[in-house]
Coordinates of C-alpha atoms and ligand atoms in Angstrom, one line a residue:
M1 CA -63.7 12.0 -44.5
G2 CA -66.8 10.2 -45.9
A3 CA -69.3 8.2 -43.9
I4 CA -68.3 4.9 -42.3
I5 CA -70.9 2.4 -43.5
G6 CA -72.2 -0.7 -41.7
I7 CA -72.2 -4.1 -43.5
D8 CA -74.0 -7.2 -42.4
L9 CA -72.1 -9.8 -44.5
G10 CA -74.6 -12.6 -44.2
T11 CA -74.6 -16.3 -45.3
T12 CA -77.6 -15.9 -47.6
N13 CA -78.2 -12.1 -47.7
S14 CA -76.1 -9.1 -47.0
C15 CA -77.3 -5.5 -46.0
I16 CA -75.7 -2.1 -45.9
A17 CA -76.7 0.9 -43.8
V18 CA -75.3 4.3 -42.9
V19 CA -76.2 7.0 -40.3
E20 CA -77.8 10.0 -42.0
G21 CA -79.0 13.0 -40.1
G22 CA -78.3 11.2 -36.8
K23 CA -80.4 8.1 -37.8
P24 CA -79.4 4.8 -39.3
V25 CA -80.9 4.0 -42.6
I26 CA -80.7 1.1 -45.0
I27 CA -78.9 1.7 -48.4
P28 CA -80.9 0.1 -51.2
N29 CA -78.8 -1.7 -53.7
A30 CA -78.6 -1.0 -57.5
E31 CA -81.4 -3.3 -58.2
G32 CA -83.7 -1.5 -55.6
G33 CA -83.6 -4.2 -53.0
R34 CA -82.9 -3.6 -49.3
T35 CA -80.9 -6.8 -48.9
T36 CA -78.5 -8.4 -51.5
P37 CA -78.2 -12.1 -51.9
S38 CA -74.6 -13.2 -51.0
V39 CA -74.2 -15.1 -54.3
V40 CA -71.4 -14.7 -56.7
A41 CA -71.2 -16.1 -60.3
I42 CA -69.2 -15.9 -63.5
N43 CA -71.4 -16.8 -66.5
K44 CA -70.5 -18.4 -69.8
N45 CA -69.4 -15.0 -71.1
G46 CA -66.9 -14.6 -68.3
E47 CA -69.1 -11.9 -66.8
R48 CA -69.1 -11.5 -63.0
L49 CA -72.5 -11.3 -61.4
V50 CA -73.2 -10.6 -57.7
G51 CA -76.4 -10.5 -55.8
E52 CA -79.8 -10.9 -57.3
Y53 CA -78.6 -11.5 -60.9
A54 CA -76.1 -14.2 -59.6
R55 CA -79.0 -15.9 -57.6
R56 CA -81.4 -16.0 -60.5
Q57 CA -79.0 -17.9 -62.8
A58 CA -77.8 -20.2 -60.1
V59 CA -79.7 -23.3 -61.3
T60 CA -78.7 -23.1 -64.9
N61 CA -75.1 -22.2 -64.0
A62 CA -74.5 -24.3 -60.9
N63 CA -70.8 -24.8 -61.5
G64 CA -70.2 -21.1 -62.1
T65 CA -72.1 -19.9 -59.0
I66 CA -71.1 -19.8 -55.4
S67 CA -73.4 -19.2 -52.5
S68 CA -73.1 -19.4 -48.6
I69 CA -69.3 -18.7 -48.8
K70 CA -69.5 -17.3 -45.3
R71 CA -69.6 -20.9 -44.1
Q72 CA -66.1 -21.4 -45.5
M73 CA -64.4 -18.3 -44.0
G74 CA -61.2 -19.1 -42.3
T75 CA -60.9 -22.5 -43.9
E76 CA -58.3 -23.7 -46.4
N77 CA -61.1 -24.5 -48.9
R78 CA -60.6 -23.1 -52.4
P79 CA -63.8 -23.4 -54.4
E80 CA -63.5 -23.0 -58.1
L81 CA -65.1 -20.0 -59.9
G82 CA -64.5 -19.0 -63.4
G83 CA -61.9 -21.7 -64.0
K84 CA -59.8 -20.6 -60.9
R85 CA -59.5 -21.8 -57.4
R86 CA -60.2 -18.9 -55.1
S87 CA -60.1 -18.4 -51.3
P88 CA -63.3 -17.7 -49.4
Q89 CA -61.9 -14.2 -48.6
E90 CA -61.7 -13.5 -52.3
I91 CA -65.3 -14.6 -53.0
S92 CA -66.6 -12.6 -50.1
S93 CA -64.6 -9.6 -51.3
M94 CA -66.6 -9.7 -54.6
I95 CA -69.8 -9.3 -52.5
L96 CA -68.3 -6.5 -50.4
R97 CA -67.1 -4.7 -53.6
K98 CA -70.6 -4.6 -54.9
L99 CA -72.0 -3.4 -51.5
K100 CA -69.3 -0.7 -51.5
E101 CA -70.2 0.5 -55.0
D102 CA -73.9 0.4 -54.2
A103 CA -73.2 2.6 -51.1
E104 CA -71.1 5.0 -53.2
S105 CA -73.8 5.6 -55.9
Y106 CA -76.4 6.0 -53.1
L107 CA -74.2 8.5 -51.1
G108 CA -72.7 10.2 -54.2
Q109 CA -69.2 9.9 -52.7
S110 CA -66.5 7.4 -52.4
V111 CA -66.7 5.0 -49.4
T112 CA -63.5 3.8 -47.9
D113 CA -64.3 2.8 -44.3
A114 CA -66.7 0.2 -43.0
V115 CA -67.8 -1.8 -39.9
I116 CA -68.5 -5.4 -40.7
T117 CA -70.5 -7.8 -38.5
V118 CA -69.7 -11.5 -37.9
P119 CA -71.5 -14.2 -35.9
A120 CA -70.5 -14.1 -32.2
Y121 CA -69.0 -17.6 -32.5
F122 CA -66.6 -16.6 -35.2
N123 CA -63.0 -17.3 -34.1
D124 CA -60.0 -15.1 -34.7
V125 CA -59.1 -16.8 -37.9
Q126 CA -62.6 -16.3 -39.3
R127 CA -62.6 -12.7 -38.2
Q128 CA -59.3 -12.2 -39.8
A129 CA -60.5 -13.7 -43.1
T130 CA -63.5 -11.3 -42.9
K131 CA -61.1 -8.4 -42.5
D132 CA -58.9 -9.6 -45.4
A133 CA -62.0 -9.8 -47.6
G134 CA -62.8 -6.2 -46.8
R135 CA -59.2 -5.2 -47.7
M136 CA -59.5 -7.1 -51.0
A137 CA -62.6 -5.1 -51.7
G138 CA -60.9 -1.8 -51.2
L139 CA -62.4 -1.2 -47.7
N140 CA -60.7 -0.1 -44.6
V141 CA -62.4 -2.4 -42.0
R142 CA -62.5 -0.2 -38.9
R143 CA -64.0 -2.8 -36.7
I144 CA -65.4 -6.3 -36.8
I145 CA -68.4 -6.5 -34.5
N146 CA -70.6 -9.3 -33.4
E147 CA -74.0 -9.6 -35.0
P148 CA -76.0 -9.9 -31.9
T149 CA -74.2 -6.9 -30.4
A150 CA -75.1 -4.9 -33.5
A151 CA -78.7 -5.9 -33.1
A152 CA -78.6 -4.7 -29.5
L153 CA -77.1 -1.3 -30.7
A154 CA -79.8 -1.0 -33.3
Y155 CA -82.4 -1.3 -30.7
G156 CA -80.6 1.4 -28.6
L157 CA -80.1 -0.9 -25.7
D158 CA -76.6 0.3 -25.1
H159 CA -77.7 3.5 -23.4
G160 CA -80.3 2.3 -20.9
E161 CA -80.5 0.0 -18.0
S162 CA -78.1 -2.9 -17.4
Q163 CA -79.8 -6.1 -18.7
K164 CA -79.4 -9.6 -20.1
I165 CA -81.0 -10.3 -23.4
M166 CA -81.4 -13.0 -25.9
V167 CA -80.9 -12.5 -29.6
Y168 CA -82.6 -15.2 -31.7
D169 CA -81.3 -15.1 -35.2
L170 CA -82.8 -17.3 -37.9
G171 CA -81.7 -16.3 -41.3
G172 CA -81.7 -18.0 -44.7
G173 CA -79.2 -20.8 -44.0
T174 CA -78.1 -20.6 -40.3
F175 CA -79.6 -20.3 -36.8
D176 CA -77.7 -18.6 -34.0
V177 CA -78.8 -17.8 -30.6
S178 CA -76.7 -15.4 -28.3
I179 CA -77.1 -14.4 -24.7
I180 CA -75.7 -11.0 -24.1
E181 CA -75.2 -8.8 -21.2
I182 CA -75.4 -5.0 -21.5
G183 CA -73.8 -3.0 -18.8
E184 CA -72.1 0.4 -18.3
G185 CA -70.4 0.9 -21.7
V186 CA -69.9 -2.8 -22.1
I187 CA -71.7 -5.3 -24.2
E188 CA -70.5 -8.8 -23.4
V189 CA -71.5 -12.0 -25.3
L190 CA -72.1 -14.5 -22.4
A191 CA -72.9 -17.5 -24.6
T192 CA -73.7 -18.6 -28.1
C193 CA -75.1 -21.7 -29.7
G194 CA -76.8 -22.5 -33.0
D195 CA -77.2 -24.8 -36.0
N196 CA -75.0 -23.9 -39.0
H197 CA -77.4 -25.7 -41.3
L198 CA -80.9 -24.5 -40.4
G199 CA -82.6 -21.6 -42.0
G200 CA -85.2 -20.2 -44.3
D201 CA -83.9 -22.4 -47.2
D202 CA -85.0 -25.5 -45.3
F203 CA -88.5 -24.1 -45.0
D204 CA -88.5 -23.4 -48.8
Q205 CA -87.4 -26.9 -49.4
R206 CA -90.3 -28.4 -47.5
L207 CA -92.8 -26.4 -49.3
C208 CA -91.1 -27.1 -52.6
N209 CA -91.3 -30.9 -52.0
Y210 CA -95.0 -30.5 -51.2
L211 CA -95.6 -28.6 -54.4
V212 CA -93.7 -31.1 -56.5
S213 CA -95.5 -34.0 -55.0
E214 CA -99.0 -32.4 -55.5
F215 CA -98.1 -31.5 -59.0
K216 CA -97.1 -35.1 -59.7
Q217 CA -100.4 -36.3 -58.3
Q218 CA -102.4 -34.0 -60.5
T219 CA -100.4 -34.3 -63.7
R220 CA -98.0 -37.3 -63.3
Y221 CA -95.3 -35.0 -64.3
N222 CA -92.1 -35.3 -62.2
A223 CA -90.8 -31.7 -61.9
A224 CA -88.0 -32.9 -59.7
K225 CA -86.2 -34.0 -62.8
D226 CA -86.7 -30.7 -64.6
P227 CA -84.1 -28.1 -63.5
V228 CA -85.9 -25.1 -65.1
A229 CA -89.3 -26.1 -63.6
M230 CA -87.6 -26.7 -60.2
E231 CA -86.1 -23.3 -60.2
R232 CA -89.5 -21.7 -60.8
I233 CA -91.1 -23.9 -58.1
R234 CA -88.4 -22.9 -55.6
E235 CA -88.8 -19.3 -56.3
A236 CA -92.6 -19.6 -56.0
A237 CA -92.2 -21.5 -52.7
E238 CA -90.1 -18.9 -51.1
K239 CA -92.6 -16.2 -52.3
A240 CA -95.5 -18.2 -51.0
K241 CA -93.7 -18.7 -47.6
R242 CA -93.2 -15.0 -47.3
E243 CA -96.8 -14.3 -48.1
L244 CA -97.9 -16.9 -45.5
S245 CA -96.3 -14.8 -42.8
T246 CA -99.0 -12.3 -43.1
A247 CA -101.9 -14.2 -45.0
S248 CA -103.6 -17.3 -43.9
S249 CA -103.5 -18.9 -47.3
T250 CA -101.9 -18.2 -50.7
V251 CA -102.1 -19.5 -54.2
V252 CA -99.0 -20.8 -56.1
S253 CA -99.7 -20.1 -59.7
L254 CA -97.1 -21.2 -62.3
P255 CA -98.5 -21.2 -65.8
F256 CA -96.8 -23.3 -68.4
L257 CA -94.6 -24.9 -65.9
A258 CA -94.0 -28.0 -68.0
Q259 CA -95.2 -29.8 -71.1
N260 CA -96.4 -33.3 -71.7
R261 CA -98.0 -35.2 -74.7
S262 CA -101.4 -33.6 -74.1
G263 CA -100.0 -30.1 -73.9
P264 CA -98.8 -27.4 -71.4
L265 CA -99.1 -28.1 -67.7
H266 CA -99.9 -25.3 -65.2
M267 CA -99.5 -25.4 -61.5
E268 CA -102.3 -23.7 -59.5
L269 CA -102.3 -24.8 -55.8
T270 CA -103.7 -23.2 -52.7
V271 CA -101.5 -23.4 -49.6
Q272 CA -102.9 -22.8 -46.2
R273 CA -100.6 -21.4 -43.5
S274 CA -101.7 -24.3 -41.2
L275 CA -100.5 -26.8 -43.7
F276 CA -97.1 -24.9 -44.2
E277 CA -96.7 -24.9 -40.4
Q278 CA -97.4 -28.6 -40.3
L279 CA -94.8 -29.3 -43.0
T280 CA -92.1 -27.3 -41.1
R281 CA -92.9 -27.8 -37.4
D282 CA -89.8 -29.9 -36.8
L283 CA -87.5 -27.2 -38.2
V284 CA -89.0 -24.7 -35.7
D285 CA -88.5 -27.2 -32.9
R286 CA -84.9 -27.6 -33.9
T287 CA -84.1 -24.2 -32.4
T288 CA -85.2 -25.3 -29.0
M289 CA -82.0 -27.2 -27.9
P290 CA -79.5 -24.4 -28.9
V291 CA -81.7 -21.8 -26.9
K292 CA -81.5 -24.0 -23.9
T293 CA -77.8 -24.7 -24.3
A294 CA -77.0 -21.0 -24.6
L295 CA -79.0 -20.2 -21.6
N296 CA -77.4 -23.0 -19.7
D297 CA -73.9 -22.0 -20.7
A298 CA -74.6 -18.4 -19.7
G299 CA -75.8 -19.7 -16.3
L300 CA -79.1 -18.0 -16.7
T301 CA -82.8 -19.0 -16.7
V302 CA -85.4 -17.4 -18.9
S303 CA -86.7 -15.3 -16.0
Q304 CA -83.5 -13.4 -15.9
L305 CA -83.8 -12.2 -19.5
S306 CA -85.4 -8.8 -19.9
K307 CA -85.7 -8.9 -23.8
V308 CA -85.6 -11.2 -26.8
L309 CA -84.5 -9.6 -30.1
L310 CA -85.5 -11.3 -33.4
V311 CA -82.9 -11.2 -36.1
G312 CA -83.0 -12.8 -39.6
G313 CA -85.8 -12.8 -42.2
S314 CA -87.1 -16.2 -41.1
T315 CA -88.1 -14.7 -37.8
R316 CA -91.0 -13.0 -39.6
M317 CA -92.8 -16.4 -39.7
P318 CA -95.6 -16.3 -37.0
A319 CA -94.8 -19.9 -36.0
V320 CA -91.2 -18.9 -35.2
Q321 CA -92.4 -15.9 -33.2
E322 CA -94.9 -18.1 -31.3
H323 CA -92.2 -20.7 -30.6
V324 CA -89.8 -18.0 -29.2
R325 CA -92.6 -16.6 -27.1
S326 CA -93.4 -20.0 -25.6
L327 CA -89.7 -20.8 -25.0
V328 CA -88.9 -17.6 -23.1
G329 CA -92.3 -16.7 -21.8
M330 CA -92.5 -13.1 -23.2
A331 CA -93.3 -11.5 -26.5
P332 CA -90.1 -10.8 -28.6
C333 CA -89.2 -7.3 -29.7
K334 CA -90.3 -6.6 -33.2
G335 CA -89.6 -2.8 -33.6
L336 CA -87.1 -3.1 -36.4
N337 CA -87.0 -5.3 -39.5
P338 CA -85.2 -8.5 -38.4
D339 CA -83.2 -8.7 -41.7
E340 CA -82.0 -5.1 -41.4
C341 CA -81.2 -4.5 -37.7
V342 CA -77.7 -6.0 -37.8
A343 CA -76.6 -3.6 -40.5
L344 CA -78.3 -0.7 -38.8
G345 CA -76.3 -1.5 -35.6
A346 CA -73.1 -1.7 -37.6
A347 CA -73.9 1.7 -39.1
I348 CA -74.3 3.1 -35.6
Q349 CA -71.0 1.8 -34.6
G350 CA -69.5 3.2 -37.7
A351 CA -70.9 6.7 -36.9
T352 CA -69.5 6.5 -33.4
L353 CA -66.0 5.8 -34.8
G354 CA -66.5 8.7 -37.2
F355 CA -67.3 11.0 -34.3
S356 CA -64.2 9.9 -32.4
D357 CA -62.1 10.5 -35.6
A358 CA -63.4 14.0 -35.7
G359 CA -62.4 14.4 -32.1
L360 CA -66.1 14.6 -30.8
S361 CA -66.8 12.6 -27.7
S362 CA -70.3 11.4 -28.4
G363 CA -72.1 10.0 -31.4
P364 CA -75.4 8.4 -32.0
G365 CA -74.0 5.6 -29.8
T366 CA -71.3 5.6 -27.2
E367 CA -68.0 3.8 -27.9
I368 CA -68.5 0.4 -26.4
L369 CA -66.2 -2.3 -25.4
L370 CA -67.1 -5.6 -27.1
L371 CA -66.1 -8.8 -25.5
D372 CA -65.9 -12.2 -27.3
V373 CA -66.0 -15.7 -26.0
T374 CA -64.0 -18.8 -26.7
P375 CA -66.0 -21.3 -28.8
L376 CA -64.5 -24.5 -27.3
S377 CA -63.2 -25.6 -23.9
L378 CA -59.4 -25.9 -23.5
S379 CA -57.9 -28.8 -21.4
I380 CA -54.8 -30.8 -20.7
E381 CA -54.5 -34.6 -20.6
T382 CA -54.1 -36.0 -17.1
V383 CA -53.8 -39.6 -15.7
G384 CA -55.7 -42.2 -17.5
G385 CA -56.3 -40.1 -20.6
V386 CA -58.8 -37.7 -19.0
A387 CA -59.1 -34.2 -20.4
T388 CA -59.0 -31.8 -17.5
R389 CA -60.6 -28.5 -18.3
L390 CA -58.9 -25.3 -17.5
I391 CA -61.0 -23.0 -19.6
E392 CA -64.6 -23.7 -20.3
R393 CA -66.4 -23.1 -23.5
N394 CA -68.0 -19.7 -23.9
S395 CA -65.6 -18.1 -21.3
T396 CA -65.3 -14.4 -22.0
L397 CA -61.9 -13.3 -23.5
P398 CA -59.3 -12.5 -22.2
V399 CA -59.2 -15.3 -19.7
R400 CA -56.5 -16.8 -17.5
Y401 CA -56.6 -19.9 -15.3
S402 CA -54.1 -21.8 -13.3
Q403 CA -54.3 -25.2 -11.7
I404 CA -51.8 -27.3 -9.7
F405 CA -51.0 -30.8 -11.0
T406 CA -48.6 -33.4 -9.8
T407 CA -46.6 -36.4 -11.2
A408 CA -48.3 -39.8 -11.8
A409 CA -45.2 -42.0 -11.1
N410 CA -42.5 -42.1 -8.5
F411 CA -39.3 -40.2 -9.3
Q412 CA -40.7 -38.8 -12.6
T413 CA -38.5 -36.0 -13.7
N414 CA -40.5 -34.7 -16.6
V415 CA -44.1 -34.3 -17.6
E416 CA -45.7 -33.8 -21.0
I417 CA -48.3 -31.1 -21.2
H418 CA -50.7 -32.1 -23.9
V419 CA -53.1 -29.2 -24.7
L420 CA -56.5 -30.1 -26.0
Q421 CA -59.6 -28.3 -27.5
G422 CA -63.0 -29.8 -27.4
E423 CA -65.9 -30.8 -25.3
R424 CA -65.3 -34.5 -24.8
P425 CA -64.2 -35.8 -21.4
M426 CA -61.4 -38.1 -22.7
A427 CA -58.3 -36.5 -24.2
R428 CA -58.2 -38.7 -27.3
D429 CA -61.6 -37.5 -28.5
N430 CA -60.5 -33.9 -28.5
K431 CA -58.2 -32.0 -30.9
T432 CA -54.6 -31.7 -29.9
I433 CA -53.5 -28.1 -30.3
G434 CA -50.1 -28.3 -28.7
K435 CA -47.6 -30.4 -26.7
F436 CA -44.5 -29.6 -24.7
K437 CA -42.4 -31.1 -21.9
L438 CA -41.5 -29.7 -18.6
T439 CA -38.1 -31.3 -17.7
G440 CA -35.9 -31.2 -14.6
I441 CA -38.5 -31.8 -12.0
K442 CA -37.0 -32.7 -8.6
R443 CA -37.0 -36.5 -7.9
A444 CA -39.7 -37.3 -5.6
L445 CA -42.6 -39.8 -4.8
R446 CA -45.6 -39.4 -7.0
G447 CA -48.0 -36.8 -5.9
I448 CA -45.3 -34.7 -4.2
P449 CA -44.1 -32.3 -6.9
Q450 CA -46.4 -29.3 -7.6
I451 CA -46.6 -28.3 -11.1
E452 CA -48.6 -25.2 -11.9
V453 CA -50.2 -25.1 -15.3
T454 CA -51.5 -21.8 -16.6
F455 CA -53.6 -21.1 -19.6
D456 CA -53.7 -17.5 -20.8
L457 CA -56.1 -16.8 -23.7
D458 CA -56.0 -13.3 -25.0
T459 CA -58.6 -11.3 -26.9
N460 CA -57.3 -12.4 -30.2
G461 CA -57.8 -16.1 -29.3
I462 CA -54.1 -16.6 -28.9
L463 CA -53.4 -19.1 -26.2
K464 CA -50.2 -19.2 -24.0
V465 CA -49.7 -22.3 -22.0
S466 CA -46.9 -22.5 -19.3
A467 CA -46.0 -25.1 -16.7
R468 CA -43.9 -24.4 -13.7
D469 CA -42.4 -26.7 -11.1
L470 CA -43.1 -24.8 -7.9
G471 CA -40.3 -26.8 -6.2
T472 CA -37.5 -25.7 -8.5
G473 CA -39.0 -22.8 -10.3
R474 CA -38.3 -24.3 -13.6
A475 CA -40.8 -23.3 -16.3
Q476 CA -41.6 -24.1 -19.8
G477 CA -44.3 -22.9 -22.2
I478 CA -45.7 -22.5 -25.6
T479 CA -47.9 -20.1 -27.5
I480 CA -50.6 -21.5 -29.7
S481 CA -51.9 -18.9 -32.1
S482 CA -54.0 -21.4 -34.1
S483 CA -56.2 -22.3 -31.1
S484 CA -59.1 -20.9 -32.9
N485 CA -58.4 -22.3 -36.4
L486 CA -61.5 -24.3 -36.6
S487 CA -64.4 -23.7 -38.9
E488 CA -67.8 -23.4 -37.4
D489 CA -68.7 -26.7 -39.1
E490 CA -65.9 -28.4 -37.2
I491 CA -67.1 -26.7 -34.0
Q492 CA -70.7 -27.9 -34.6
Q493 CA -69.3 -31.4 -35.4
V494 CA -67.4 -31.4 -32.1
M495 CA -70.5 -30.4 -30.3
R496 CA -72.7 -33.0 -32.1
D497 CA -70.2 -35.7 -31.3
A498 CA -70.1 -34.6 -27.8
E499 CA -73.8 -34.8 -27.5
Q500 CA -73.9 -38.2 -29.2
Y501 CA -71.2 -39.7 -27.0
A502 CA -72.2 -37.9 -23.9
Q503 CA -73.6 -41.0 -22.2
E504 CA -70.7 -43.3 -23.1
D505 CA -68.4 -40.5 -22.1
S506 CA -69.8 -39.9 -18.7
L507 CA -69.6 -43.6 -17.9
R508 CA -66.0 -43.7 -19.1
R509 CA -65.1 -40.7 -17.1
E510 CA -66.8 -41.9 -14.0
T511 CA -65.0 -45.3 -14.0
M512 CA -61.7 -43.7 -15.0
E513 CA -61.9 -41.4 -12.1
L514 CA -62.7 -44.3 -9.8
R515 CA -59.9 -46.3 -11.1
N516 CA -57.5 -43.4 -10.5
Q517 CA -58.9 -43.0 -7.0
A518 CA -58.5 -46.7 -6.4
E519 CA -54.9 -46.6 -7.6
E520 CA -54.0 -43.7 -5.4
L521 CA -55.6 -45.5 -2.4
T522 CA -53.6 -48.7 -3.1
V523 CA -50.3 -46.7 -3.3
R524 CA -51.0 -44.9 0.0
V525 CA -52.1 -48.1 1.8
K526 CA -49.0 -50.0 0.5
E527 CA -46.7 -47.3 1.8
A528 CA -48.6 -47.3 5.1
L529 CA -48.3 -51.1 5.3
R530 CA -44.5 -50.8 4.7
V531 CA -44.0 -48.2 7.3
C532 CA -46.4 -49.4 10.1
G533 CA -47.7 -52.7 9.0
K534 CA -45.8 -54.6 11.6
E535 CA -47.5 -52.8 14.5
M536 CA -50.9 -54.0 13.3
E537 CA -52.9 -56.9 14.6
R538 CA -52.4 -59.9 12.2
A539 CA -56.1 -60.3 11.4
N540 CA -56.5 -56.7 10.5
R541 CA -53.3 -56.7 8.5
N542 CA -54.6 -59.7 6.5
E543 CA -57.9 -58.1 5.9
V544 CA -56.2 -54.9 4.6
K545 CA -53.9 -57.0 2.4
N546 CA -56.9 -59.0 1.1
D547 CA -58.9 -55.9 0.2
L548 CA -55.8 -54.3 -1.3
S549 CA -55.1 -57.2 -3.6
N550 CA -58.9 -57.3 -4.6
L551 CA -58.8 -53.6 -5.5
E552 CA -55.5 -54.1 -7.4
R553 CA -57.2 -56.9 -9.4
L554 CA -60.0 -54.6 -10.3
I555 CA -57.5 -51.9 -11.5
H556 CA -55.7 -54.5 -13.6
R557 CA -59.0 -55.7 -15.2
Y558 CA -60.1 -52.2 -16.2
K559 CA -59.6 -51.3 -19.8
P560 CA -60.1 -47.6 -20.7
E561 CA -61.3 -48.5 -24.2
R562 CA -64.1 -50.6 -22.6
P563 CA -65.5 -48.4 -19.9
D564 CA -67.9 -51.2 -18.8
S565 CA -65.0 -53.7 -18.2
V566 CA -65.3 -52.9 -14.5
P567 CA -68.7 -51.6 -13.4
A568 CA -68.5 -48.3 -11.4
E569 CA -70.3 -49.9 -8.5
E570 CA -67.6 -52.6 -8.2
F571 CA -65.0 -49.9 -8.0
R572 CA -66.9 -48.1 -5.4
Q573 CA -67.3 -51.2 -3.2
G574 CA -63.7 -52.1 -3.5
I575 CA -62.5 -48.6 -2.5
S576 CA -65.0 -48.4 0.3
R577 CA -64.0 -51.9 1.7
L578 CA -60.3 -51.0 1.7
E579 CA -60.9 -47.5 3.2
H580 CA -62.8 -49.1 5.9
S581 CA -60.3 -51.9 6.8
S582 CA -57.2 -49.7 6.5
D583 CA -58.8 -46.9 8.6
G584 CA -56.7 -47.6 11.8
L585 CA -53.6 -48.2 9.8
M586 CA -53.9 -44.9 7.9
S587 CA -54.3 -42.9 11.2
R588 CA -51.3 -44.6 12.6
Y589 CA -49.4 -43.9 9.4
S590 CA -50.3 -40.3 9.3
A591 CA -49.4 -39.7 13.0
A592 CA -46.0 -41.4 12.2
S593 CA -45.3 -39.3 9.2
Q594 CA -46.1 -36.1 11.2
H595 CA -43.6 -37.1 14.1
P596 CA -40.9 -39.0 12.5
Ligands
AMP1 P1 -81.7 -13.0 -44.0 O1 -80.5 -13.9 -44.3 O2 -81.7 -12.6 -42.6 O3 -82.0 -11.9 -44.9 O4 -82.9 -14.0 -44.1 C1 -83.3 -14.5 -45.3 C2 -84.3 -15.6 -45.1 O5 -85.5 -14.9 -44.6 C3 -84.8 -16.2 -46.4 O6 -84.9 -17.6 -46.2 C4 -86.1 -15.5 -46.6 O7 -86.9 -16.4 -47.4 C5 -86.6 -15.4 -45.2 N1 -87.7 -14.4 -45.2 C6 -87.6 -13.0 -45.6 N2 -88.8 -12.5 -45.4 C7 -89.7 -13.4 -44.9 C8 -91.0 -13.4 -44.5 N3 -91.8 -12.3 -44.6 N4 -91.5 -14.5 -44.1 C9 -90.8 -15.7 -44.0 N5 -89.5 -15.8 -44.3 C10 -88.9 -14.6 -44.7

């Protein structure tokens, strides 16, 4: 059997590698490049272009060109190309087909098997879509592995000490940060975070805007309205950006860029690295929050990290490297080319699979167990519309969790289990992913029945939810296979919303919990009054009754849609007053219920 190649199918660029003579090497494409733009086009002649040629004609053939298709993987979107609506899988398969052909001409033999990498946050649907794209390209996708895991394999971190590392990946259009733990034969993704719309393209845009405005000042010509000039400026900006990663200044020289009444206009501008860094400082700063969130989600501090790997071409910028260094307090590893190491790691994994196929026990890397995480928290709705979490975001799959719940009303014989996905504290702000009823609960006062709800999320992201009445043993359940059917954009949106509304949400949650606590207390006190109220002194009984009706008034006044309708402090005081005045009554009631 032929070699199993490794493919980094990127948002802006893709890369292929193979293990030769025990070492992973990059396979250059037919145009001689080490990476291939992930761009597909059909030109006016109906010709299909992939890679560099497609990228070059993108401006003049915007309608016939598709880039960044990776962002749409796993969605129902059907972008049009060549007069036909096509699935993201199909468009990705065009890129994969070219990569396969380039590998075949480099290796001089046919290539059938591949390992493809995906971001660690990709859900099951997105992974499946990537596999389907491979199949459409005539590839047998032997394994889908996480990009940060592949980077760790490329650095050979799988056979060494156990450690926790950070992978900081700033590519052309996306930023991802992952915290991973490397142990005995296991590489586990502990947490991921990122920004789906932050990358090298934004840096190019800033420089481009600067060049356009300087050119306008010098010549009064507005290049922004001239698509051909713009394409040249954009290309020059990207080239200048790359040069500024090693040089402290560069010259952007574009002769005959445009024409006005007095003749041809040429662009000749010197750009200092310090100016470029000034123009893009906020973009670099935008990577700070995701780094902090990922560390926080992994329950780690920077001092517990032993290494930081840089992935993605944009991490070649000195300002980015300096920012990473200042965030984590150590110099990042730079041994491998950041835009190649993911493909190299995939090739290592491919070679390992090839060795096991041949019945050999060890290859250039040992067979490793790769663990994924769930991208969003899973909850059920409980009293007052609160989303009570059973599985936290970034939990390692598979994961199982049970919790005992009870009824909210007296003699309630059925409960609805409303399953939610998302980060918001209130149920209605999250996505409903399933609902079912548990019926036949034994009639009892509220709070007495014990209903055990179990969430079981397997390695494919399939969620099984079951509810069991521990009194009768009756159980009901559902299987939700689309629990991961969200695009990264939606996930990012959910996270952004969660941040934006965090303050309001926490107030709502606090007052809602206080309201529920208050209601529980009033029910207990009323029952105690009914059973042993007569044995109380009149003054104390009146005091309890008074505090009770005050608290009931607060509960009545509270409106969940307006969390400030009853300030939390007022609830707290009301509860504390009633707890205090009913103290004797409750002791008497609890003694009475133990010795009826
Ligand atoms: P990737 O998708 O990982 O190949 O990253 C592509 C991005 O890296 C593009 O935005 C490139 O412009 C950028 N890039 C590549 N090389 C450099 C460099 N030397 N300096 C700055 N950015 C670079």
